[in-house]
PDB file of C-alpha atoms in Angstrom:
ATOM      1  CA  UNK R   1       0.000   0.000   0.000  1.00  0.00           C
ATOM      2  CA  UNK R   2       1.315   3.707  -1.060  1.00  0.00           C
ATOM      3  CA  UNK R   3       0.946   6.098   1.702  1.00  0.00           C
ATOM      4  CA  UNK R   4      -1.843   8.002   1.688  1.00  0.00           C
ATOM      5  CA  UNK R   5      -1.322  12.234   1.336  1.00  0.00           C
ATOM      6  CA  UNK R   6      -4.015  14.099   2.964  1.00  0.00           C
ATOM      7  CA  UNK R   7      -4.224  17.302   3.029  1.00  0.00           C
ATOM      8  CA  UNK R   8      -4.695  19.156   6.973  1.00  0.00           C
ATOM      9  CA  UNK R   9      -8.540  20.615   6.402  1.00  0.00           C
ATOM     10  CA  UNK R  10      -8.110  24.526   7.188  1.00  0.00           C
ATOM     11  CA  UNK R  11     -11.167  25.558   9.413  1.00  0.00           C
ATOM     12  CA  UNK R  12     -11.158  29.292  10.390  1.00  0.00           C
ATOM     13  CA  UNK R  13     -11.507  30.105  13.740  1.00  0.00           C
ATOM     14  CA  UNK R  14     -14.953  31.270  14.895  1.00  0.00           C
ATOM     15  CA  UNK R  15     -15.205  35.134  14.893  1.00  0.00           C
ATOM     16  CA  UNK R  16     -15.262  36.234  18.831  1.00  0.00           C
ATOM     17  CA  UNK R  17     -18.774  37.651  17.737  1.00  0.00           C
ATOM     18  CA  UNK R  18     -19.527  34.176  17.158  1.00  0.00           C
ATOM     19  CA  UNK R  19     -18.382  32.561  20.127  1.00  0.00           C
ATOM     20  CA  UNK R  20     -20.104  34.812  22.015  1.00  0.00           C
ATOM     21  CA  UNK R  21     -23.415  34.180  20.364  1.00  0.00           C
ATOM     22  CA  UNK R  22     -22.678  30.506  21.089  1.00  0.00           C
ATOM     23  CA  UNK R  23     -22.397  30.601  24.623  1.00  0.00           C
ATOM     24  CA  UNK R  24     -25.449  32.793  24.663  1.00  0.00           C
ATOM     25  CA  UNK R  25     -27.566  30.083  22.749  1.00  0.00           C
ATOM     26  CA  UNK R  26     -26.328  27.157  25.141  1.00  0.00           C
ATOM     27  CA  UNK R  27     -25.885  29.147  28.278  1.00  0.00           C
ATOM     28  CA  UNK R  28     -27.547  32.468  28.622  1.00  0.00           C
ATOM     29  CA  UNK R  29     -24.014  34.600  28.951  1.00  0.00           C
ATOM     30  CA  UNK R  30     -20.862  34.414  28.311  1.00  0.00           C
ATOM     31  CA  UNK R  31     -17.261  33.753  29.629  1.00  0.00           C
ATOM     32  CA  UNK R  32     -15.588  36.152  26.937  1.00  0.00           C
ATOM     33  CA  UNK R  33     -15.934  39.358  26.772  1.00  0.00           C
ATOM     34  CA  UNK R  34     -19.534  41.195  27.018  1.00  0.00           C
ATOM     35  CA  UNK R  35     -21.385  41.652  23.443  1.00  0.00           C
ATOM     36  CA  UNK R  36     -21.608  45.125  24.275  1.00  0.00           C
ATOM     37  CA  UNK R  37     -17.877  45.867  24.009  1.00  0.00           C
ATOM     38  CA  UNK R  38     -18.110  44.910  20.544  1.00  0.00           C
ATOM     39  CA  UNK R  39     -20.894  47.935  19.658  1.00  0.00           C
ATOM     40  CA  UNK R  40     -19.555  50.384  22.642  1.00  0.00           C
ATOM     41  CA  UNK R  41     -17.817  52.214  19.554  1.00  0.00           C
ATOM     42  CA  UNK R  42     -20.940  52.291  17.678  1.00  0.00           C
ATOM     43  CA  UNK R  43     -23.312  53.096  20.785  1.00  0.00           C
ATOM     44  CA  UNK R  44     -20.890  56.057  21.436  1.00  0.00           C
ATOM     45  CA  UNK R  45     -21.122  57.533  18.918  1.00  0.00           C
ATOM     46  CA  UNK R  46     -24.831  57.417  19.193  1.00  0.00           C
ATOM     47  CA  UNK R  47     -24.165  58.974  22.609  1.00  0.00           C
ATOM     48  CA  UNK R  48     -25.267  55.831  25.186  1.00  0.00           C
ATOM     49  CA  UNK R  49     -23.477  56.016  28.263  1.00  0.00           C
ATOM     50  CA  UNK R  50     -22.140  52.859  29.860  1.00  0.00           C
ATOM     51  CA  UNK R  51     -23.705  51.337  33.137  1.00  0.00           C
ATOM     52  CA  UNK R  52     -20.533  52.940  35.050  1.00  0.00           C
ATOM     53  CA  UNK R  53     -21.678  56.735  33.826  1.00  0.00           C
ATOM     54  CA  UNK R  54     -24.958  56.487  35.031  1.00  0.00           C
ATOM     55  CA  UNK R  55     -23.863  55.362  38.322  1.00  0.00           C
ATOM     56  CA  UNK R  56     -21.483  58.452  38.504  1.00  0.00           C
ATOM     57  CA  UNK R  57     -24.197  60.735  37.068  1.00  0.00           C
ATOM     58  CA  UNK R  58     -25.456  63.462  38.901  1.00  0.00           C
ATOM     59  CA  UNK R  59     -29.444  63.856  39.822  1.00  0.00           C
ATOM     60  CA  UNK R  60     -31.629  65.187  37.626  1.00  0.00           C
ATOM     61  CA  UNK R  61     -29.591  64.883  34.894  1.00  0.00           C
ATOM     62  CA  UNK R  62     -30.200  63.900  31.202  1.00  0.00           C
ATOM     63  CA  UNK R  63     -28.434  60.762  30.019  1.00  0.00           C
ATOM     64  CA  UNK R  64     -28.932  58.177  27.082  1.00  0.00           C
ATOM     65  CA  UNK R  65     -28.034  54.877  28.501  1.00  0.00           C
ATOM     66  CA  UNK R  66     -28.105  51.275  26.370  1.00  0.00           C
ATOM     67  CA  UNK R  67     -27.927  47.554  27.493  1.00  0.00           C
ATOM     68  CA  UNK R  68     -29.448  43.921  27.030  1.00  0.00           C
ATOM     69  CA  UNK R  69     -32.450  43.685  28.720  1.00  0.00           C
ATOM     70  CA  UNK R  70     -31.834  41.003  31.489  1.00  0.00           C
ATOM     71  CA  UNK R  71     -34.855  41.643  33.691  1.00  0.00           C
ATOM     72  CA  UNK R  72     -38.408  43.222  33.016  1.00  0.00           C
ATOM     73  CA  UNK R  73     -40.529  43.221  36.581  1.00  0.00           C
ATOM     74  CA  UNK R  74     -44.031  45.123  36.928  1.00  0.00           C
ATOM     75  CA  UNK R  75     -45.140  44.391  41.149  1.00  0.00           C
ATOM     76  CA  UNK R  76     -48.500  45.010  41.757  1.00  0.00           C
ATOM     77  CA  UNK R  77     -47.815  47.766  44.163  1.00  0.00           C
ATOM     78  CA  UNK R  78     -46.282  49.760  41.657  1.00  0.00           C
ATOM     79  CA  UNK R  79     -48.999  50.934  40.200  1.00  0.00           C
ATOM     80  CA  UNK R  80     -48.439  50.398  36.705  1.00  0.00           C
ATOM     81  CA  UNK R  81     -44.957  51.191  36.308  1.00  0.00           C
ATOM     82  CA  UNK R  82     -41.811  48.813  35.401  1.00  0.00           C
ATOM     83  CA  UNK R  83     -39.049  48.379  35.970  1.00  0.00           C
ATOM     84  CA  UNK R  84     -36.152  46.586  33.722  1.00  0.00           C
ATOM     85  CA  UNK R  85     -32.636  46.125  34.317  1.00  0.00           C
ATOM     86  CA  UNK R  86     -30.131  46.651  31.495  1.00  0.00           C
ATOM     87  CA  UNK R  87     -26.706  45.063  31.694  1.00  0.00           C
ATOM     88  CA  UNK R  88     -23.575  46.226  29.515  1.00  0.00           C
ATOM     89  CA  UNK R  89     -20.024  45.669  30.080  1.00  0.00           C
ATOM     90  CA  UNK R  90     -19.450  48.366  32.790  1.00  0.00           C
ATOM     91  CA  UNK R  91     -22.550  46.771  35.096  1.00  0.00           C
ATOM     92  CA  UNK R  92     -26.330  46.860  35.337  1.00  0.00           C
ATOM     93  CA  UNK R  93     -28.782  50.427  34.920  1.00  0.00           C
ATOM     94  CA  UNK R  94     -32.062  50.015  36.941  1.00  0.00           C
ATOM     95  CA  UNK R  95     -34.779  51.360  34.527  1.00  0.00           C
ATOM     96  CA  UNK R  96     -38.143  53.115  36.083  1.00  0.00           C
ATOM     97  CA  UNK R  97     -40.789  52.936  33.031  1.00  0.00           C
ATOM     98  CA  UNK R  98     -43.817  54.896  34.334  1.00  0.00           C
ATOM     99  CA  UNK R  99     -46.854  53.467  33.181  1.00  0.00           C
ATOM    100  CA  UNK R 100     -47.823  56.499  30.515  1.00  0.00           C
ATOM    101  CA  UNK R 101     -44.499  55.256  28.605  1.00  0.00           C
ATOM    102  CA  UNK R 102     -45.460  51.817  28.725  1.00  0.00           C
ATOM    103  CA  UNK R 103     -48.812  52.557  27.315  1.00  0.00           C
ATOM    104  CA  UNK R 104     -47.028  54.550  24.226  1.00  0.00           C
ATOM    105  CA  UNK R 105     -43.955  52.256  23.730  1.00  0.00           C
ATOM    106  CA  UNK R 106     -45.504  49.081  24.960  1.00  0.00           C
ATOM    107  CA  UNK R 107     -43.952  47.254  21.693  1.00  0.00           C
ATOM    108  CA  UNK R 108     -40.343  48.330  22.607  1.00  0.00           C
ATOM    109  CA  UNK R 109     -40.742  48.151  26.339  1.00  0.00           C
ATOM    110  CA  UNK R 110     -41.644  44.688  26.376  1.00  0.00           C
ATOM    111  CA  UNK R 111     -40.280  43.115  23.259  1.00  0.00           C
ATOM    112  CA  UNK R 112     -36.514  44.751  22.774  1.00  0.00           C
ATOM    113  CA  UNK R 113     -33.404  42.481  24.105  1.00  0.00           C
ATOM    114  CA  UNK R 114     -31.265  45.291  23.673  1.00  0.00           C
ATOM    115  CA  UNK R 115     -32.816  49.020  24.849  1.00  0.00           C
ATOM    116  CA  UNK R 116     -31.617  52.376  24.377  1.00  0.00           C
ATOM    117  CA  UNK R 117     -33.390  54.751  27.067  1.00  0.00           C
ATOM    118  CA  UNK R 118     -33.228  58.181  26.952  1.00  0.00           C
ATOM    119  CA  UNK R 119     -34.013  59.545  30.860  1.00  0.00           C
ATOM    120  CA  UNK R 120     -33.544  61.451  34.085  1.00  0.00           C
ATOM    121  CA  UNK R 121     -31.309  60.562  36.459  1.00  0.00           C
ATOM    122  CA  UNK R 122     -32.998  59.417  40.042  1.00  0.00           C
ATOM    123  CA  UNK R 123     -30.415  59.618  42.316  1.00  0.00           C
ATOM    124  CA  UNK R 124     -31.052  58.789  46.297  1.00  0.00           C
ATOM    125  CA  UNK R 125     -27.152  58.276  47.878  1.00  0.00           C
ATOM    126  CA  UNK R 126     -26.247  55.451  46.478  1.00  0.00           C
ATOM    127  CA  UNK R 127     -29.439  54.070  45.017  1.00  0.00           C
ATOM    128  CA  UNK R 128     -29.187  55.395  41.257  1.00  0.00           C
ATOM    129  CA  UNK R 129     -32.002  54.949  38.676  1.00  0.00           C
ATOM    130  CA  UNK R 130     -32.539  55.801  35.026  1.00  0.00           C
ATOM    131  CA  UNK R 131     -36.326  57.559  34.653  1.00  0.00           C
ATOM    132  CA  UNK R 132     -37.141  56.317  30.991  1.00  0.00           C
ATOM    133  CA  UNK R 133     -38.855  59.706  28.926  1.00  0.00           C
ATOM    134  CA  UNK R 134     -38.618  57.409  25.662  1.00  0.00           C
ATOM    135  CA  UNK R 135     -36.854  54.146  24.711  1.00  0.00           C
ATOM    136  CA  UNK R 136     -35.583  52.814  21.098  1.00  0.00           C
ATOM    137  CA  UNK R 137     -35.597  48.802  20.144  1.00  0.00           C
ATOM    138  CA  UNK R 138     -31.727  48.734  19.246  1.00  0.00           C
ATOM    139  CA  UNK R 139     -32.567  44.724  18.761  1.00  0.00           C
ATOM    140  CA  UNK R 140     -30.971  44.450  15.355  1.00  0.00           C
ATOM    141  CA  UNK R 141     -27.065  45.224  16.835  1.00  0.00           C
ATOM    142  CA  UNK R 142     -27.448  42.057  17.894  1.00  0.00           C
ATOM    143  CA  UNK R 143     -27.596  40.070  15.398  1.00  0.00           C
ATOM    144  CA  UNK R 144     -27.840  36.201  15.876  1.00  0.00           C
ATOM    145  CA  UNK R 145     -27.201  36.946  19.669  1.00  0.00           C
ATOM    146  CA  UNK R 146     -29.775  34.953  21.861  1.00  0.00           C
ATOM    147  CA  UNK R 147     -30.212  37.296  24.725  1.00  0.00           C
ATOM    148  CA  UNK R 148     -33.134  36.183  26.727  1.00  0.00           C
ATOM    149  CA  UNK R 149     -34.565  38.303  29.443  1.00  0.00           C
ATOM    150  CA  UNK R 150     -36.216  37.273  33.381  1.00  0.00           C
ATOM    151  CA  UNK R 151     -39.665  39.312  32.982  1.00  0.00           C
ATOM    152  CA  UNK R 152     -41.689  38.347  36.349  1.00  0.00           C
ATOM    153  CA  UNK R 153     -45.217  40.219  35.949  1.00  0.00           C
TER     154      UNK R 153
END
Protein backbone atom coordinates (compact mmCIF):
# COMPACT_ATOMS: atom_id res chain seq x y z
CA UNK A 1 0.00 0.00 0.00
CA UNK A 2 1.31 3.71 -1.06
CA UNK A 3 0.95 6.10 1.70
CA UNK A 4 -1.84 8.00 1.69
CA UNK A 5 -1.32 12.23 1.34
CA UNK A 6 -4.02 14.10 2.96
CA UNK A 7 -4.22 17.30 3.03
CA UNK A 8 -4.70 19.16 6.97
CA UNK A 9 -8.54 20.61 6.40
CA UNK A 10 -8.11 24.53 7.19
CA UNK A 11 -11.17 25.56 9.41
CA UNK A 12 -11.16 29.29 10.39
CA UNK A 13 -11.51 30.10 13.74
CA UNK A 14 -14.95 31.27 14.90
CA UNK A 15 -15.20 35.13 14.89
CA UNK A 16 -15.26 36.23 18.83
CA UNK A 17 -18.77 37.65 17.74
CA UNK A 18 -19.53 34.18 17.16
CA UNK A 19 -18.38 32.56 20.13
CA UNK A 20 -20.10 34.81 22.02
CA UNK A 21 -23.42 34.18 20.36
CA UNK A 22 -22.68 30.51 21.09
CA UNK A 23 -22.40 30.60 24.62
CA UNK A 24 -25.45 32.79 24.66
CA UNK A 25 -27.57 30.08 22.75
CA UNK A 26 -26.33 27.16 25.14
CA UNK A 27 -25.89 29.15 28.28
CA UNK A 28 -27.55 32.47 28.62
CA UNK A 29 -24.01 34.60 28.95
CA UNK A 30 -20.86 34.41 28.31
CA UNK A 31 -17.26 33.75 29.63
CA UNK A 32 -15.59 36.15 26.94
CA UNK A 33 -15.93 39.36 26.77
CA UNK A 34 -19.53 41.20 27.02
CA UNK A 35 -21.39 41.65 23.44
CA UNK A 36 -21.61 45.13 24.27
CA UNK A 37 -17.88 45.87 24.01
CA UNK A 38 -18.11 44.91 20.54
CA UNK A 39 -20.89 47.93 19.66
CA UNK A 40 -19.55 50.38 22.64
CA UNK A 41 -17.82 52.21 19.55
CA UNK A 42 -20.94 52.29 17.68
CA UNK A 43 -23.31 53.10 20.78
CA UNK A 44 -20.89 56.06 21.44
CA UNK A 45 -21.12 57.53 18.92
CA UNK A 46 -24.83 57.42 19.19
CA UNK A 47 -24.16 58.97 22.61
CA UNK A 48 -25.27 55.83 25.19
CA UNK A 49 -23.48 56.02 28.26
CA UNK A 50 -22.14 52.86 29.86
CA UNK A 51 -23.71 51.34 33.14
CA UNK A 52 -20.53 52.94 35.05
CA UNK A 53 -21.68 56.73 33.83
CA UNK A 54 -24.96 56.49 35.03
CA UNK A 55 -23.86 55.36 38.32
CA UNK A 56 -21.48 58.45 38.50
CA UNK A 57 -24.20 60.73 37.07
CA UNK A 58 -25.46 63.46 38.90
CA UNK A 59 -29.44 63.86 39.82
CA UNK A 60 -31.63 65.19 37.63
CA UNK A 61 -29.59 64.88 34.89
CA UNK A 62 -30.20 63.90 31.20
CA UNK A 63 -28.43 60.76 30.02
CA UNK A 64 -28.93 58.18 27.08
CA UNK A 65 -28.03 54.88 28.50
CA UNK A 66 -28.11 51.28 26.37
CA UNK A 67 -27.93 47.55 27.49
CA UNK A 68 -29.45 43.92 27.03
CA UNK A 69 -32.45 43.69 28.72
CA UNK A 70 -31.83 41.00 31.49
CA UNK A 71 -34.85 41.64 33.69
CA UNK A 72 -38.41 43.22 33.02
CA UNK A 73 -40.53 43.22 36.58
CA UNK A 74 -44.03 45.12 36.93
CA UNK A 75 -45.14 44.39 41.15
CA UNK A 76 -48.50 45.01 41.76
CA UNK A 77 -47.81 47.77 44.16
CA UNK A 78 -46.28 49.76 41.66
CA UNK A 79 -49.00 50.93 40.20
CA UNK A 80 -48.44 50.40 36.70
CA UNK A 81 -44.96 51.19 36.31
CA UNK A 82 -41.81 48.81 35.40
CA UNK A 83 -39.05 48.38 35.97
CA UNK A 84 -36.15 46.59 33.72
CA UNK A 85 -32.64 46.13 34.32
CA UNK A 86 -30.13 46.65 31.49
CA UNK A 87 -26.71 45.06 31.69
CA UNK A 88 -23.58 46.23 29.51
CA UNK A 89 -20.02 45.67 30.08
CA UNK A 90 -19.45 48.37 32.79
CA UNK A 91 -22.55 46.77 35.10
CA UNK A 92 -26.33 46.86 35.34
CA UNK A 93 -28.78 50.43 34.92
CA UNK A 94 -32.06 50.02 36.94
CA UNK A 95 -34.78 51.36 34.53
CA UNK A 96 -38.14 53.12 36.08
CA UNK A 97 -40.79 52.94 33.03
CA UNK A 98 -43.82 54.90 34.33
CA UNK A 99 -46.85 53.47 33.18
CA UNK A 100 -47.82 56.50 30.51
CA UNK A 101 -44.50 55.26 28.60
CA UNK A 102 -45.46 51.82 28.73
CA UNK A 103 -48.81 52.56 27.31
CA UNK A 104 -47.03 54.55 24.23
CA UNK A 105 -43.96 52.26 23.73
CA UNK A 106 -45.50 49.08 24.96
CA UNK A 107 -43.95 47.25 21.69
CA UNK A 108 -40.34 48.33 22.61
CA UNK A 109 -40.74 48.15 26.34
CA UNK A 110 -41.64 44.69 26.38
CA UNK A 111 -40.28 43.12 23.26
CA UNK A 112 -36.51 44.75 22.77
CA UNK A 113 -33.40 42.48 24.11
CA UNK A 114 -31.27 45.29 23.67
CA UNK A 115 -32.82 49.02 24.85
CA UNK A 116 -31.62 52.38 24.38
CA UNK A 117 -33.39 54.75 27.07
CA UNK A 118 -33.23 58.18 26.95
CA UNK A 119 -34.01 59.54 30.86
CA UNK A 120 -33.54 61.45 34.08
CA UNK A 121 -31.31 60.56 36.46
CA UNK A 122 -33.00 59.42 40.04
CA UNK A 123 -30.41 59.62 42.32
CA UNK A 124 -31.05 58.79 46.30
CA UNK A 125 -27.15 58.28 47.88
CA UNK A 126 -26.25 55.45 46.48
CA UNK A 127 -29.44 54.07 45.02
CA UNK A 128 -29.19 55.39 41.26
CA UNK A 129 -32.00 54.95 38.68
CA UNK A 130 -32.54 55.80 35.03
CA UNK A 131 -36.33 57.56 34.65
CA UNK A 132 -37.14 56.32 30.99
CA UNK A 133 -38.85 59.71 28.93
CA UNK A 134 -38.62 57.41 25.66
CA UNK A 135 -36.85 54.15 24.71
CA UNK A 136 -35.58 52.81 21.10
CA UNK A 137 -35.60 48.80 20.14
CA UNK A 138 -31.73 48.73 19.25
CA UNK A 139 -32.57 44.72 18.76
CA UNK A 140 -30.97 44.45 15.35
CA UNK A 141 -27.06 45.22 16.84
CA UNK A 142 -27.45 42.06 17.89
CA UNK A 143 -27.60 40.07 15.40
CA UNK A 144 -27.84 36.20 15.88
CA UNK A 145 -27.20 36.95 19.67
CA UNK A 146 -29.77 34.95 21.86
CA UNK A 147 -30.21 37.30 24.73
CA UNK A 148 -33.13 36.18 26.73
CA UNK A 149 -34.56 38.30 29.44
CA UNK A 150 -36.22 37.27 33.38
CA UNK A 151 -39.67 39.31 32.98
CA UNK A 152 -41.69 38.35 36.35
CA UNK A 153 -45.22 40.22 35.95
Amino acid sequence: HAPVHEATAQLAAPSEARDICDDYARLGFTLGRHPLTLLREHLAAMRFVTAREVANSADRQLVRAAGIVTCRQRPGTAKGTMFVTLEDETGLTNIIVRPELLERQRREVVSARLLGVYGQISRQGKVVHLQAGRVVDLSELLGALDARSRDFH
